[in-house]
XYZ file of C-alpha atoms in Angstrom:
780
model
C 0.000 0.000 0.000
C 1.238 3.478 -0.847
C -0.453 6.645 0.331
C 0.222 10.351 0.609
C -2.035 13.132 1.835
C -0.769 15.306 -1.031
C -3.016 13.310 -3.353
C -6.101 14.727 -1.589
C -7.627 18.201 -1.320
C -6.705 19.918 1.938
C -10.160 19.471 3.463
C -10.080 15.704 2.865
C -6.581 14.967 4.147
C -7.477 14.338 7.784
C -10.114 11.701 6.957
C -7.980 10.062 4.278
C -4.989 9.869 6.635
C -7.097 8.325 9.403
C -8.387 5.678 7.012
C -4.912 4.836 5.683
C -3.462 4.461 9.188
C -6.334 2.281 10.400
C -5.395 -0.252 7.730
C -2.017 -0.729 9.463
C -3.301 -0.758 13.089
C -2.544 2.891 13.813
C -5.136 5.380 15.055
C -4.875 9.146 14.804
C -5.293 10.889 18.151
C -4.322 14.417 17.084
C -2.699 16.049 14.061
C -1.550 19.484 13.014
C -3.907 21.586 10.903
C -1.438 21.625 8.041
C -1.255 17.829 7.932
C 1.269 15.992 5.827
C 1.535 12.239 5.860
C 3.045 9.532 3.691
C 2.703 5.789 4.226
C 4.260 2.808 2.444
C 3.612 -0.761 3.582
C 4.815 -4.174 2.465
C 3.714 -7.581 3.744
C 6.063 -10.538 3.338
C 5.039 -14.036 2.341
C 5.013 -15.110 6.009
C 2.772 -12.255 7.043
C 5.384 -9.880 8.512
C 4.206 -6.347 7.785
C 6.605 -3.425 7.336
C 5.082 0.065 7.422
C 7.108 3.236 6.831
C 5.371 6.405 8.043
C 6.508 9.949 7.303
C 4.720 13.051 8.545
C 4.641 16.187 10.617
C 3.636 16.560 14.253
C 0.846 14.261 15.425
C -0.200 11.764 18.089
C -0.976 8.172 17.159
C -2.050 5.019 18.955
C -0.733 1.556 18.191
C -3.778 -0.693 18.580
C -3.482 -4.412 17.816
C -6.761 -5.414 19.506
C -8.320 -6.525 16.216
C -5.179 -8.243 14.920
C -3.934 -11.784 15.363
C -1.415 -11.910 18.257
C 1.717 -10.151 17.070
C 5.008 -8.797 18.317
C 5.464 -5.220 17.086
C 8.328 -2.794 17.077
C 8.935 0.764 15.956
C 12.294 2.005 14.673
C 12.564 5.798 14.849
C 14.330 6.860 11.682
C 14.086 10.629 12.090
C 12.634 13.041 14.651
C 11.581 12.608 18.297
C 9.134 10.102 19.754
C 7.559 9.645 23.173
C 5.547 6.496 23.952
C 3.119 5.874 26.788
C 1.386 2.692 27.925
C -0.284 2.839 31.315
C 2.249 4.294 33.744
C 5.219 3.517 31.488
C 6.719 6.348 29.406
C 9.647 5.871 27.020
C 11.429 8.554 24.974
C 13.220 7.496 21.789
C 16.081 9.075 19.885
C 16.874 8.404 16.246
C 17.894 4.778 15.780
C 16.203 3.573 18.982
C 13.573 0.849 18.900
C 10.300 0.606 20.807
C 8.627 -2.794 21.040
C 5.646 -4.518 22.582
C 2.946 -7.096 21.983
C -0.597 -8.090 22.779
C -3.704 -5.928 22.595
C -2.741 -3.054 24.923
C -2.875 0.375 23.264
C 0.294 2.414 23.118
C 0.197 6.188 22.718
C 2.924 7.570 20.447
C 3.575 11.334 20.377
C 5.636 12.729 17.500
C 6.480 16.363 18.186
C 7.648 17.491 14.761
C 8.600 16.144 11.374
C 9.357 12.474 11.704
C 9.876 9.159 9.962
C 9.525 5.716 11.524
C 9.189 2.065 10.572
C 6.490 -0.049 12.211
C 6.962 -3.826 11.978
C 4.328 -6.393 12.949
C 5.523 -9.997 13.343
C 2.902 -12.750 13.837
C 3.433 -14.596 17.105
C 2.483 -17.805 15.276
C 5.838 -17.872 13.451
C 7.957 -20.820 14.657
C 10.742 -18.687 16.070
C 8.322 -16.899 18.411
C 5.606 -19.459 19.002
C 7.754 -21.636 21.276
C 9.140 -18.667 23.261
C 7.564 -16.976 26.228
C 4.319 -15.078 25.842
C 4.165 -11.720 24.124
C 5.435 -8.873 26.302
C 2.684 -7.266 28.347
C 4.459 -3.891 28.537
C 6.367 -1.745 26.096
C 10.140 -1.666 26.254
C 12.964 -0.296 24.191
C 16.340 -1.070 22.683
C 18.912 1.682 22.607
C 20.819 2.090 19.370
C 24.097 2.069 21.296
C 23.495 -1.461 22.618
C 24.895 -4.292 20.492
C 21.583 -6.003 19.810
C 19.889 -2.648 19.240
C 22.591 -1.569 16.811
C 22.304 -4.778 14.800
C 18.511 -4.746 14.691
C 18.397 -1.057 13.874
C 20.743 -1.535 10.909
C 18.669 -4.421 9.571
C 15.382 -2.530 9.803
C 16.814 0.693 8.436
C 17.809 -1.156 5.271
C 14.217 -2.351 4.946
C 12.882 1.177 5.448
C 15.213 2.540 2.765
C 14.198 -0.067 0.177
C 10.537 -0.712 1.083
C 9.231 0.875 -2.112
C 11.197 -1.458 -4.373
C 11.649 -4.612 -2.312
C 10.187 -7.891 -3.617
C 8.961 -10.934 -1.750
C 12.106 -12.867 -2.675
C 14.379 -10.028 -1.562
C 12.665 -9.718 1.818
C 12.917 -13.437 2.571
C 16.318 -13.243 4.365
C 14.908 -10.483 6.554
C 11.771 -12.429 7.450
C 13.966 -15.343 8.481
C 16.381 -13.234 10.509
C 13.918 -10.851 12.136
C 12.112 -13.408 14.332
C 15.545 -14.517 15.526
C 16.439 -11.006 16.597
C 13.126 -10.722 18.398
C 13.520 -14.097 20.081
C 17.012 -13.158 21.235
C 15.664 -9.901 22.612
C 12.895 -11.661 24.538
C 15.360 -14.164 25.992
C 17.770 -11.402 26.952
C 15.001 -9.565 28.782
C 13.495 -12.700 30.413
C 14.056 -13.392 34.142
C 16.756 -15.973 34.871
C 14.240 -18.354 36.456
C 12.444 -18.638 33.105
C 15.594 -19.943 31.455
C 15.941 -22.727 33.997
C 19.386 -24.304 34.461
C 20.100 -27.489 32.447
C 16.594 -27.521 30.985
C 17.083 -23.940 29.898
C 20.443 -24.821 28.348
C 18.883 -27.650 26.348
C 16.047 -25.395 25.250
C 18.541 -22.731 24.176
C 20.460 -25.274 22.061
C 17.220 -26.466 20.470
C 16.227 -22.899 19.655
C 19.508 -22.314 17.868
C 19.094 -25.628 16.059
C 15.551 -24.730 15.036
C 16.763 -21.548 13.419
C 19.652 -23.278 11.655
C 17.130 -25.681 10.174
C 14.825 -22.810 9.249
C 17.616 -21.152 7.294
C 18.379 -24.365 5.378
C 14.936 -25.780 4.631
C 15.406 -25.281 0.906
C 18.464 -27.549 0.895
C 17.269 -31.054 -0.079
C 20.476 -32.525 1.420
C 19.907 -31.092 4.883
C 20.877 -33.716 7.491
C 21.160 -34.161 11.235
C 24.932 -34.624 10.853
C 25.248 -31.216 9.161
C 23.295 -29.410 11.886
C 25.025 -31.287 14.727
C 28.465 -30.384 13.375
C 27.467 -26.739 13.081
C 26.501 -26.617 16.771
C 29.432 -28.782 17.970
C 27.271 -31.557 19.401
C 26.928 -35.206 18.425
C 24.077 -36.337 16.142
C 22.994 -38.778 18.862
C 22.691 -36.002 21.456
C 20.818 -33.814 18.959
C 18.364 -36.624 18.283
C 17.792 -36.996 22.031
C 17.073 -33.289 22.281
C 14.394 -33.666 19.628
C 12.965 -36.747 21.348
C 12.679 -34.751 24.574
C 10.496 -32.339 22.610
C 8.319 -35.211 21.371
C 9.482 -35.645 17.781
C 12.432 -36.663 15.638
C 14.797 -34.508 13.622
C 13.414 -35.788 10.303
C 9.817 -35.219 11.402
C 10.582 -31.660 12.440
C 12.266 -30.879 9.115
C 9.439 -32.445 7.117
C 6.738 -30.585 9.058
C 8.543 -27.265 8.722
C 8.927 -27.768 4.972
C 5.254 -28.687 4.685
C 4.267 -25.599 6.625
C 6.381 -23.353 4.374
C 4.759 -24.944 1.309
C 1.295 -24.492 2.814
C 1.956 -20.799 3.449
C 3.103 -20.267 -0.133
C 0.174 -22.239 -1.580
C -2.260 -20.031 0.318
C -0.545 -16.740 -0.436
C -1.741 -14.492 -3.290
C 1.895 -13.454 -3.717
C 2.650 -16.955 -5.002
C -0.564 -17.478 -6.958
C 1.269 -17.695 -10.299
C 3.754 -20.312 -9.137
C 3.005 -23.963 -9.753
C 2.782 -26.478 -6.927
C 5.917 -28.161 -8.240
C 7.926 -24.932 -8.055
C 6.911 -24.439 -4.448
C 7.665 -27.959 -3.247
C 11.096 -28.040 -4.907
C 11.969 -24.653 -3.419
C 11.406 -25.984 0.088
C 13.577 -29.058 -0.234
C 11.186 -31.817 -1.397
C 12.534 -34.066 -4.107
C 9.395 -35.316 -5.831
C 5.742 -34.323 -6.069
C 4.296 -37.742 -5.217
C 5.924 -38.008 -1.773
C 5.165 -34.345 -1.121
C 1.462 -34.818 -1.934
C 1.235 -37.862 0.354
C 2.950 -36.028 3.201
C 0.773 -32.960 2.718
C -2.433 -35.020 2.787
C -1.307 -36.910 5.902
C -0.467 -33.646 7.647
C -3.438 -31.517 6.608
C -6.142 -34.024 5.538
C -6.352 -32.572 2.047
C -4.199 -32.462 -1.060
C -2.045 -29.446 -2.010
C -4.328 -28.748 -4.966
C -7.418 -28.816 -2.739
C -5.776 -26.505 -0.226
C -4.868 -24.010 -2.952
C -8.502 -24.000 -4.154
C -10.304 -23.513 -0.851
C -7.602 -21.505 0.923
C -8.210 -23.060 4.350
C -7.591 -26.224 6.293
C -10.536 -28.424 7.328
C -10.393 -27.247 10.933
C -10.517 -23.649 9.720
C -13.612 -24.392 7.654
C -15.624 -25.906 10.481
C -15.914 -29.196 8.628
C -14.666 -32.711 9.154
C -11.529 -33.524 7.166
C -12.325 -34.803 3.703
C -10.495 -37.091 1.354
C -10.439 -36.772 -2.397
C -11.457 -33.727 -4.422
C -13.683 -31.114 -2.773
C -17.311 -31.058 -3.783
C -17.580 -28.302 -6.362
C -20.537 -26.281 -7.502
C -19.515 -26.850 -11.085
C -18.228 -30.033 -12.584
C -15.323 -30.213 -14.959
C -12.138 -28.259 -15.334
C -12.383 -24.702 -16.650
C -10.851 -25.722 -19.964
C -13.673 -28.241 -20.411
C -16.389 -25.600 -20.027
C -17.415 -24.269 -23.426
C -19.057 -20.903 -23.916
C -22.080 -21.581 -26.095
C -22.478 -17.871 -26.760
C -18.910 -17.456 -27.917
C -17.765 -20.398 -30.061
C -14.075 -21.154 -30.086
C -11.988 -21.759 -33.181
C -8.957 -23.377 -31.568
C -8.457 -26.189 -34.045
C -5.025 -26.160 -35.580
C -3.540 -23.947 -32.873
C -1.748 -26.721 -31.050
C -1.894 -27.482 -27.340
C -3.507 -24.481 -25.668
C -2.864 -26.086 -22.273
C 0.828 -26.010 -23.018
C 0.674 -22.289 -23.670
C -0.348 -21.560 -20.092
C 1.775 -24.110 -18.266
C 3.136 -22.695 -15.038
C 0.281 -20.268 -14.348
C -2.135 -20.422 -11.444
C -3.708 -23.857 -11.563
C -7.379 -24.849 -11.819
C -9.461 -22.164 -10.099
C -12.788 -23.964 -9.602
C -13.701 -23.680 -5.938
C -15.621 -25.361 -3.197
C -18.271 -22.796 -2.237
C -18.572 -24.160 1.304
C -19.440 -22.224 4.435
C -17.100 -19.499 5.616
C -14.957 -16.890 3.910
C -12.493 -18.037 1.259
C -9.657 -16.388 -0.614
C -9.678 -17.497 -4.249
C -7.138 -17.008 -7.021
C -8.539 -16.193 -10.471
C -5.737 -15.996 -13.043
C -5.987 -14.486 -16.477
C -5.720 -17.171 -19.177
C -7.682 -18.248 -22.266
C -10.341 -20.194 -20.352
C -10.988 -17.508 -17.692
C -11.505 -14.455 -19.924
C -14.018 -13.194 -22.459
C -13.017 -10.520 -24.919
C -15.192 -7.558 -25.787
C -18.665 -8.566 -24.596
C -20.915 -9.431 -21.672
C -23.477 -12.222 -21.727
C -25.851 -13.824 -19.285
C -25.105 -17.167 -20.985
C -21.403 -17.190 -20.096
C -20.349 -20.081 -17.858
C -18.723 -18.836 -14.636
C -14.955 -19.124 -14.324
C -15.365 -19.020 -10.532
C -18.140 -19.153 -7.952
C -17.862 -17.312 -4.646
C -19.955 -16.684 -1.572
C -20.744 -13.290 -0.115
C -17.724 -12.020 1.805
C -15.176 -14.062 -0.145
C -11.923 -12.518 -1.331
C -10.494 -12.989 -4.812
C -7.027 -12.245 -6.138
C -7.926 -11.543 -9.744
C -5.597 -10.934 -12.669
C -6.643 -8.674 -15.534
C -4.957 -8.059 -18.862
C -5.138 -4.886 -20.905
C -6.450 -5.147 -24.454
C -3.710 -2.684 -25.466
C -0.756 -4.956 -24.670
C 0.117 -5.443 -28.345
C 0.892 -1.724 -28.633
C 4.290 -2.771 -27.278
C 4.384 -6.554 -27.222
C 8.050 -6.571 -26.243
C 7.267 -4.883 -22.927
C 3.741 -6.133 -22.181
C 3.435 -9.619 -23.738
C 6.776 -11.269 -24.480
C 7.810 -13.761 -21.808
C 4.393 -13.653 -20.107
C 2.776 -17.084 -20.701
C -0.758 -15.845 -20.024
C -0.488 -12.803 -22.278
C 1.223 -14.807 -25.022
C -1.520 -17.441 -24.871
C -4.429 -14.990 -24.946
C -2.938 -12.797 -27.673
C -1.706 -15.695 -29.822
C -2.769 -15.115 -33.420
C -1.332 -16.885 -36.439
C -2.405 -17.336 -40.034
C -4.224 -20.499 -38.894
C -6.364 -18.617 -36.372
C -6.517 -17.161 -32.868
C -6.644 -18.701 -29.420
C -9.385 -16.150 -28.609
C -11.286 -15.762 -31.842
C -14.285 -13.784 -30.667
C -13.152 -10.241 -29.919
C -16.345 -8.276 -29.594
C -20.107 -8.583 -29.752
C -20.392 -8.328 -33.532
C -20.936 -11.154 -36.020
C -18.446 -14.002 -35.982
C -18.271 -14.076 -39.785
C -16.993 -10.491 -39.895
C -19.691 -9.620 -42.400
C -20.099 -5.930 -41.561
C -16.685 -4.369 -42.156
C -14.523 -7.467 -42.344
C -12.128 -6.655 -39.508
C -12.430 -10.040 -37.813
C -14.762 -12.142 -35.647
C -16.713 -9.908 -33.311
C -15.845 -6.932 -35.556
C -14.254 -5.153 -32.607
C -17.688 -4.001 -31.372
C -16.484 -4.313 -27.779
C -12.782 -4.449 -27.028
C -12.030 -5.202 -23.373
C -10.390 -8.375 -22.082
C -12.577 -9.236 -19.097
C -11.665 -11.774 -16.424
C -14.586 -13.926 -15.266
C -17.422 -14.024 -14.982
C -17.611 -14.698 -11.252
C -20.894 -16.140 -10.021
C -22.055 -14.941 -6.600
C -23.899 -17.663 -4.732
C -27.468 -16.604 -3.882
C -27.495 -13.446 -6.026
C -30.915 -12.804 -7.582
C -32.433 -9.967 -9.625
C -33.242 -7.105 -7.293
C -30.187 -7.709 -5.084
C -27.093 -5.486 -5.117
C -23.492 -6.689 -5.331
C -20.729 -4.676 -3.695
C -17.213 -5.109 -5.097
C -14.569 -3.823 -2.677
C -11.188 -2.990 -4.213
C -8.653 -3.787 -1.499
C -5.461 -3.590 -3.520
C -4.472 -3.243 -7.163
C -0.973 -3.337 -8.645
C 0.501 -3.209 -12.154
C 1.470 -6.537 -13.718
C 5.246 -6.513 -14.170
C 6.858 -7.327 -17.497
C 7.985 -10.958 -17.826
C 10.511 -10.097 -20.538
C 13.997 -10.499 -18.987
C 15.025 -7.220 -20.630
C 12.396 -5.370 -18.588
C 12.038 -7.722 -15.631
C 10.061 -6.265 -12.757
C 9.136 -3.070 -14.606
C 5.545 -2.278 -15.547
C 4.257 -0.555 -18.673
C 1.040 0.751 -20.138
C -0.258 2.342 -23.302
C -2.298 5.461 -24.063
C -3.890 5.715 -27.501
C -5.087 9.040 -28.895
C -7.585 7.224 -31.101
C -10.140 8.039 -33.766
C -12.952 7.737 -31.208
C -11.334 10.347 -28.933
C -13.045 13.696 -28.300
C -10.017 15.492 -29.737
C -9.913 13.724 -33.086
C -11.808 16.324 -35.146
C -10.036 19.217 -33.406
C -6.395 18.583 -34.355
C -4.325 21.683 -35.131
C -1.082 20.358 -36.592
C -0.341 18.084 -39.523
C -0.699 15.345 -40.404
C -4.450 15.328 -39.884
C -6.045 13.035 -38.932
C -3.648 10.834 -36.973
C -3.680 8.332 -34.122
C -0.780 8.349 -31.649
C 0.246 5.683 -29.144
C 2.271 6.708 -26.069
C 3.983 4.014 -24.007
C 4.380 4.756 -20.303
C 6.407 3.137 -17.562
C 4.857 2.904 -14.115
C 7.651 3.648 -11.687
C 7.883 3.222 -7.922
C 9.809 5.858 -6.081
C 9.502 7.861 -2.903
C 5.851 8.513 -2.172
C 3.166 7.489 -4.622
C 4.102 5.703 -7.855
C 4.221 7.814 -10.978
C 4.140 7.212 -14.712
C 6.687 8.553 -17.168
C 6.350 8.536 -20.935
C 8.895 6.255 -22.599
C 8.147 7.049 -26.255
C 5.297 7.557 -28.704
C 4.588 6.632 -32.305
C 1.939 7.282 -34.921
C -0.294 4.430 -35.948
C 0.581 3.166 -39.408
C -1.493 0.645 -41.396
C -0.928 -2.775 -39.823
C -1.513 -6.111 -41.527
C -2.800 -8.704 -39.086
C -1.794 -12.409 -39.233
C -5.025 -13.179 -41.138
C -3.984 -10.772 -43.913
C -6.461 -7.959 -43.097
C -5.053 -4.424 -43.265
C -6.023 -2.066 -40.442
C -5.491 1.565 -41.504
C -6.878 2.696 -38.147
C -6.847 1.415 -34.573
C -10.058 -0.506 -35.188
C -9.729 -4.135 -33.987
C -8.529 -5.376 -30.606
C -5.229 -7.213 -30.389
C -3.773 -6.382 -33.798
C -0.002 -6.962 -33.500
C 1.992 -3.797 -34.137
C 5.068 -4.343 -36.296
C 7.680 -2.033 -34.737
C 9.526 -1.899 -38.057
C 6.594 0.047 -39.542
C 6.552 2.749 -36.856
C 8.896 5.563 -35.886
C 9.479 5.863 -32.150
C 9.897 9.311 -30.651
C 11.590 9.073 -27.254
C 11.707 12.811 -26.601
C 8.149 13.138 -25.268
C 6.598 14.563 -22.082
C 9.992 15.295 -20.595
C 10.101 16.312 -16.901
C 6.459 15.332 -16.445
C 5.271 12.854 -13.842
C 1.728 11.510 -13.913
C 0.456 10.361 -10.496
C -0.628 6.732 -10.722
C -4.253 6.122 -9.732
C -4.781 2.416 -10.444
C -8.370 1.331 -11.021
C -10.604 -0.850 -13.144
C -12.311 0.769 -16.112
C -14.712 -2.169 -16.427
C -16.613 -3.695 -13.520
C -19.872 -5.235 -14.714
C -22.629 -7.631 -13.863
C -24.265 -9.433 -16.765
C -27.209 -7.504 -18.232
C -30.555 -9.265 -18.652
C -30.329 -9.178 -22.426
C -30.737 -12.004 -24.872
C -27.798 -11.101 -27.128
C -24.117 -10.492 -26.543
C -23.601 -6.983 -25.172
C -20.804 -4.740 -26.446
C -18.334 -4.038 -23.596
C -17.765 -0.398 -24.605
C -20.947 1.531 -23.638
C -21.538 1.512 -19.859
C -25.045 1.422 -18.433
C -26.939 0.642 -15.259
C -25.347 -2.816 -15.113
C -21.951 -1.142 -14.782
C -19.455 -2.018 -17.474
C -16.991 0.454 -18.927
C -17.588 3.170 -16.320
C -14.024 4.556 -16.510
C -13.926 6.482 -13.239
C -10.531 6.675 -11.556
C -12.090 6.815 -8.071
C -12.664 3.047 -8.260
C -9.244 2.267 -6.825
C -7.909 0.765 -3.581
C -10.191 1.481 -0.643
C -13.261 2.061 -2.818
C -16.333 -0.058 -3.549
C -18.701 -0.162 -6.488
C -22.322 -1.203 -6.005
C -24.070 -2.881 -8.955
C -27.694 -4.024 -9.292
C -28.138 -7.729 -10.053
C -30.032 -8.472 -13.267
C -29.524 -12.243 -13.691
C -29.175 -15.141 -11.224
C -25.607 -15.327 -9.907
C -24.882 -11.764 -10.982
C -21.950 -12.854 -13.203
C -19.270 -10.313 -12.292
C -16.590 -9.405 -14.836
C -13.558 -7.140 -14.354
C -11.211 -5.681 -16.926
C -9.910 -2.579 -18.691
C -7.326 -1.964 -15.949
C -5.892 1.549 -15.857
C -2.751 2.915 -14.237
C -4.095 6.444 -14.472
C -6.872 8.440 -16.103
C -8.164 11.961 -15.916
C -11.818 12.887 -15.708
C -13.106 12.933 -19.279
C -10.646 10.417 -20.795
C -10.341 12.968 -23.581
C -8.283 11.128 -26.202
C -10.240 7.887 -25.884
C -8.083 5.846 -23.504
C -6.290 5.985 -20.152
C -2.864 4.542 -19.388
C -4.030 1.012 -20.182
C -1.988 -1.346 -18.026
C -2.465 -4.978 -16.957
C -3.240 -5.226 -13.246
C -3.663 -7.748 -10.436
C -6.093 -6.884 -7.659
C -7.458 -8.229 -4.414
C -11.217 -7.719 -4.186
C -13.980 -8.698 -1.807
C -17.447 -9.541 -3.129
C -20.400 -8.774 -0.843
C -24.019 -9.605 -1.648
C -26.729 -7.286 -0.332
C -30.106 -9.033 -0.448
C -32.961 -6.834 -1.593
C -34.963 -6.918 1.645
C -32.060 -6.765 4.089
C -29.841 -4.114 2.509
C -29.213 -0.688 4.010
C -31.452 2.047 2.552
C -28.769 3.658 0.396
C -28.023 0.243 -1.141
C -31.557 -1.126 -1.356
C -32.701 1.653 -3.688
C -29.857 1.290 -6.190
C -30.709 0.411 -9.768
C -27.548 2.021 -11.138
C -23.799 1.800 -10.387
C -22.488 3.792 -7.426
C -18.930 4.136 -6.153
C -18.253 4.632 -2.464
C -14.867 5.749 -1.153
C -13.935 6.366 2.491
C -14.912 10.013 2.068
C -17.384 10.204 -0.829
C -20.346 8.753 -2.644
C -19.905 8.920 -6.435
C -23.166 8.710 -8.384
C -22.709 7.638 -12.011
C -24.951 9.039 -14.717
C -25.008 8.177 -18.430
C -26.465 9.671 -21.586
C -28.683 6.602 -21.908
C -28.724 4.907 -18.481
C -30.624 1.792 -19.598
C -29.925 1.913 -23.308
C -30.554 -1.779 -23.980
C -34.173 -1.276 -22.947
C -34.640 2.344 -23.965
C -33.364 2.261 -27.554
C -35.064 -0.854 -28.905
C -33.748 -3.531 -31.242
C -30.872 -1.418 -32.589
C -29.795 -0.199 -29.152
C -26.178 -1.283 -29.494
C -25.645 0.893 -32.559
C -28.051 3.708 -31.639
C -26.350 4.377 -28.305
C -23.213 5.604 -30.097
C -25.280 8.186 -31.991
C -27.154 9.618 -29.019
C -24.482 10.477 -26.484
C -24.446 13.971 -25.039
C -23.136 15.625 -21.909
C -26.552 17.241 -21.389
C -28.273 13.851 -21.170
C -25.577 12.392 -18.928
C -25.731 15.428 -16.638
C -29.497 15.127 -16.382
C -29.213 11.431 -15.460
C -26.556 12.123 -12.819
C -28.707 14.912 -11.361
C -31.805 12.705 -11.157
C -29.927 9.855 -9.494
C -28.145 12.154 -7.029
C -31.450 13.843 -6.144
C -33.078 10.470 -5.475
C -30.026 9.351 -3.478
C -30.227 12.367 -1.157
C -33.966 12.131 -0.746
C -33.686 8.412 0.067
C -30.733 8.134 2.438
C -30.893 11.584 4.093
C -34.674 11.988 3.995
C -34.261 15.397 2.380
C -37.119 17.106 0.640
C -36.727 17.688 -3.069
C -36.055 21.384 -2.497
C -33.391 20.612 0.095
C -31.736 18.071 -2.192
C -31.652 20.471 -5.140
C -30.086 23.236 -3.057
C -27.456 20.883 -1.664
C -26.644 19.548 -5.129
C -25.909 23.072 -6.285
C -23.875 24.345 -3.349
C -22.151 21.251 -1.954
C -21.874 18.578 -4.673
C -19.324 18.446 -7.498
C -20.444 17.198 -10.899
C -17.721 16.061 -13.298
C -17.349 14.407 -16.676
C -16.346 10.757 -16.236
C -15.681 10.019 -19.893
C -16.553 11.134 -23.416
C -15.013 8.054 -25.015
C -17.319 5.092 -24.505
C -20.328 5.543 -26.765
C -22.510 6.287 -23.730
C -20.973 9.352 -22.137
C -20.789 9.663 -18.375
C -21.166 12.373 -15.754
C -20.626 11.750 -12.049
C -21.811 13.527 -8.917
C -19.333 13.513 -6.010
C -21.132 13.779 -2.667
C -18.757 14.311 0.244
C -19.626 12.400 3.399
C -18.323 15.370 5.364
C -21.519 17.225 4.406
C -23.455 15.093 6.858
C -22.408 16.069 10.376
C -24.117 13.078 11.996
């Protein structure tokens, strides 16, 4: 998570800062009027959270009452800090460390400009779990002490690199940090707790445990190797393990299994295969690993990855065999009757996606799950919505989903956004023999209208899903919470770890008929890099080029940017690298498309948004926000796509910075009769952020019903800002009269003096206007 108050208007900074800090277990007690705050957090694969906070004078509270038991510590990087817990007060200088544990609140006063690193370490980690209980009072380590100096240096390196660090790079720290903490706890413990000979044996075992932990990935790890390292005999070491109730080999196997289980359940490792994970942690073959995993956890590794919980966590008896699924068959066996596939002659499609997230069908059992929904040929639909689509995933209300989305503009620079990425290569694959994804739009499959290709390009977005929501019925409302969203890094070794996006000034852009300079007309593609630096990420232009006629692999010439996924031959374009120099665009990641399936008999073009959601293109739908959508068909059928790194209100030239993204979302079902008033009345999309309601209006809000049999072509002809403004006004008026019980006259006055209306987009065939209603207007 990355946050800065500078991204918000002055009057919204206090509320935004409070919300950001609450997400990392910090509460604002008092701040200066001229508040400045910046927060960057990173969570490792084992759940250790690192949070760097920069700001001016304020008082905070560290409150872990709602967290799993954790040991926490604060390294003061700059400034002055005073901490209070009960009758204990501790003052820290730069480099000193404050630490504590449990649920007791700790008051932290920061007198002036400051910078600190907060670290939360789960007590369930092996290095801490076997130690004494979490400390009941705060304490401190002085930077001048040996252990304090060592720990301070380690954490300062994390603070300095937190913006760029990866899960692999942090792994040595997450192994070493619990050891530092354990050593600190032992150093502070009373002598009687350490206990003579028993304490000596326990101390040896602790050191042995950590030696093993550091070497779990070595398949040749042996008791002789560990015994020699600690200058004891293998026989004595085995006796030490027996005194703890297990053998050396059992301990090693169980620790390896636990590491594998953590990785299998982590969204950070969702793209890694089971085989990659087991080999990393020292297992030699998948068969013995699977047997050991089932014996240990009463389910197979594949089953655990699907349901995301162990049987005891699910409140069910352990089960053998495959979990009972709501849908039978693997995703690749489910055919979309509304979108025929023409995969013959393309070879082994399964082979194209080898190594991606495995089968994502789920067991929709009781309790909250965390699912992984990768982007690949059998989990996407390109350019249309349909109530006849078979779900790629089924979830229950409250479930979380790590969902991958792919931009339909990746071929604007295939070298940066497709090459080396198995999923992107598979989805975009197009040869003279055909395409892996043939249907690219809601038009005719025989390309009889203008001959551009199947689907005709009437609808362009690569949408992941659909996701069926168990129990969703027409009249209900689905809330999609965006918890996190990050750019998909390039898989090309030349650009490894860097992320890119494309902006197209296209023929459908508002500017196209208003060009001043020659040549006219023209379409221009600008490639951006999304860069992580101090503060919020920013985008910089890399280069641009003018669209030149491109011949697709089927032999069709495209003089304009008119069909999704046409490969751009870089030899036919002239790259201009001297563009937008010294300009940084703040990154505001969001989904352009979030849709439920409309209740319409035909395929529905993904471009024009409407009351079912769709291509709403509003940048406020980013991390921390929710979108509410009315359900039109059983199951809802949620699709997400058109990921953007950044977009301005209006989307003037026709596109945003189109960039593949991976997000963590939560899906919540609001039943018609039980929903809160402001949700129950919704028959249109609404965005809610921590500080605002955003009401979305369109030129033709229900165009599929309003415009008759030719609605999908007529909607493009009837867009106007006037009509969209009128729709946004009517919805916002009804919203205020419903949830605040205002009279019509009161609502109209408030809409004029306290509500901001803005243009969402003039690019999508059904133009949009939004009304931004600040929650701060309502004092109670």
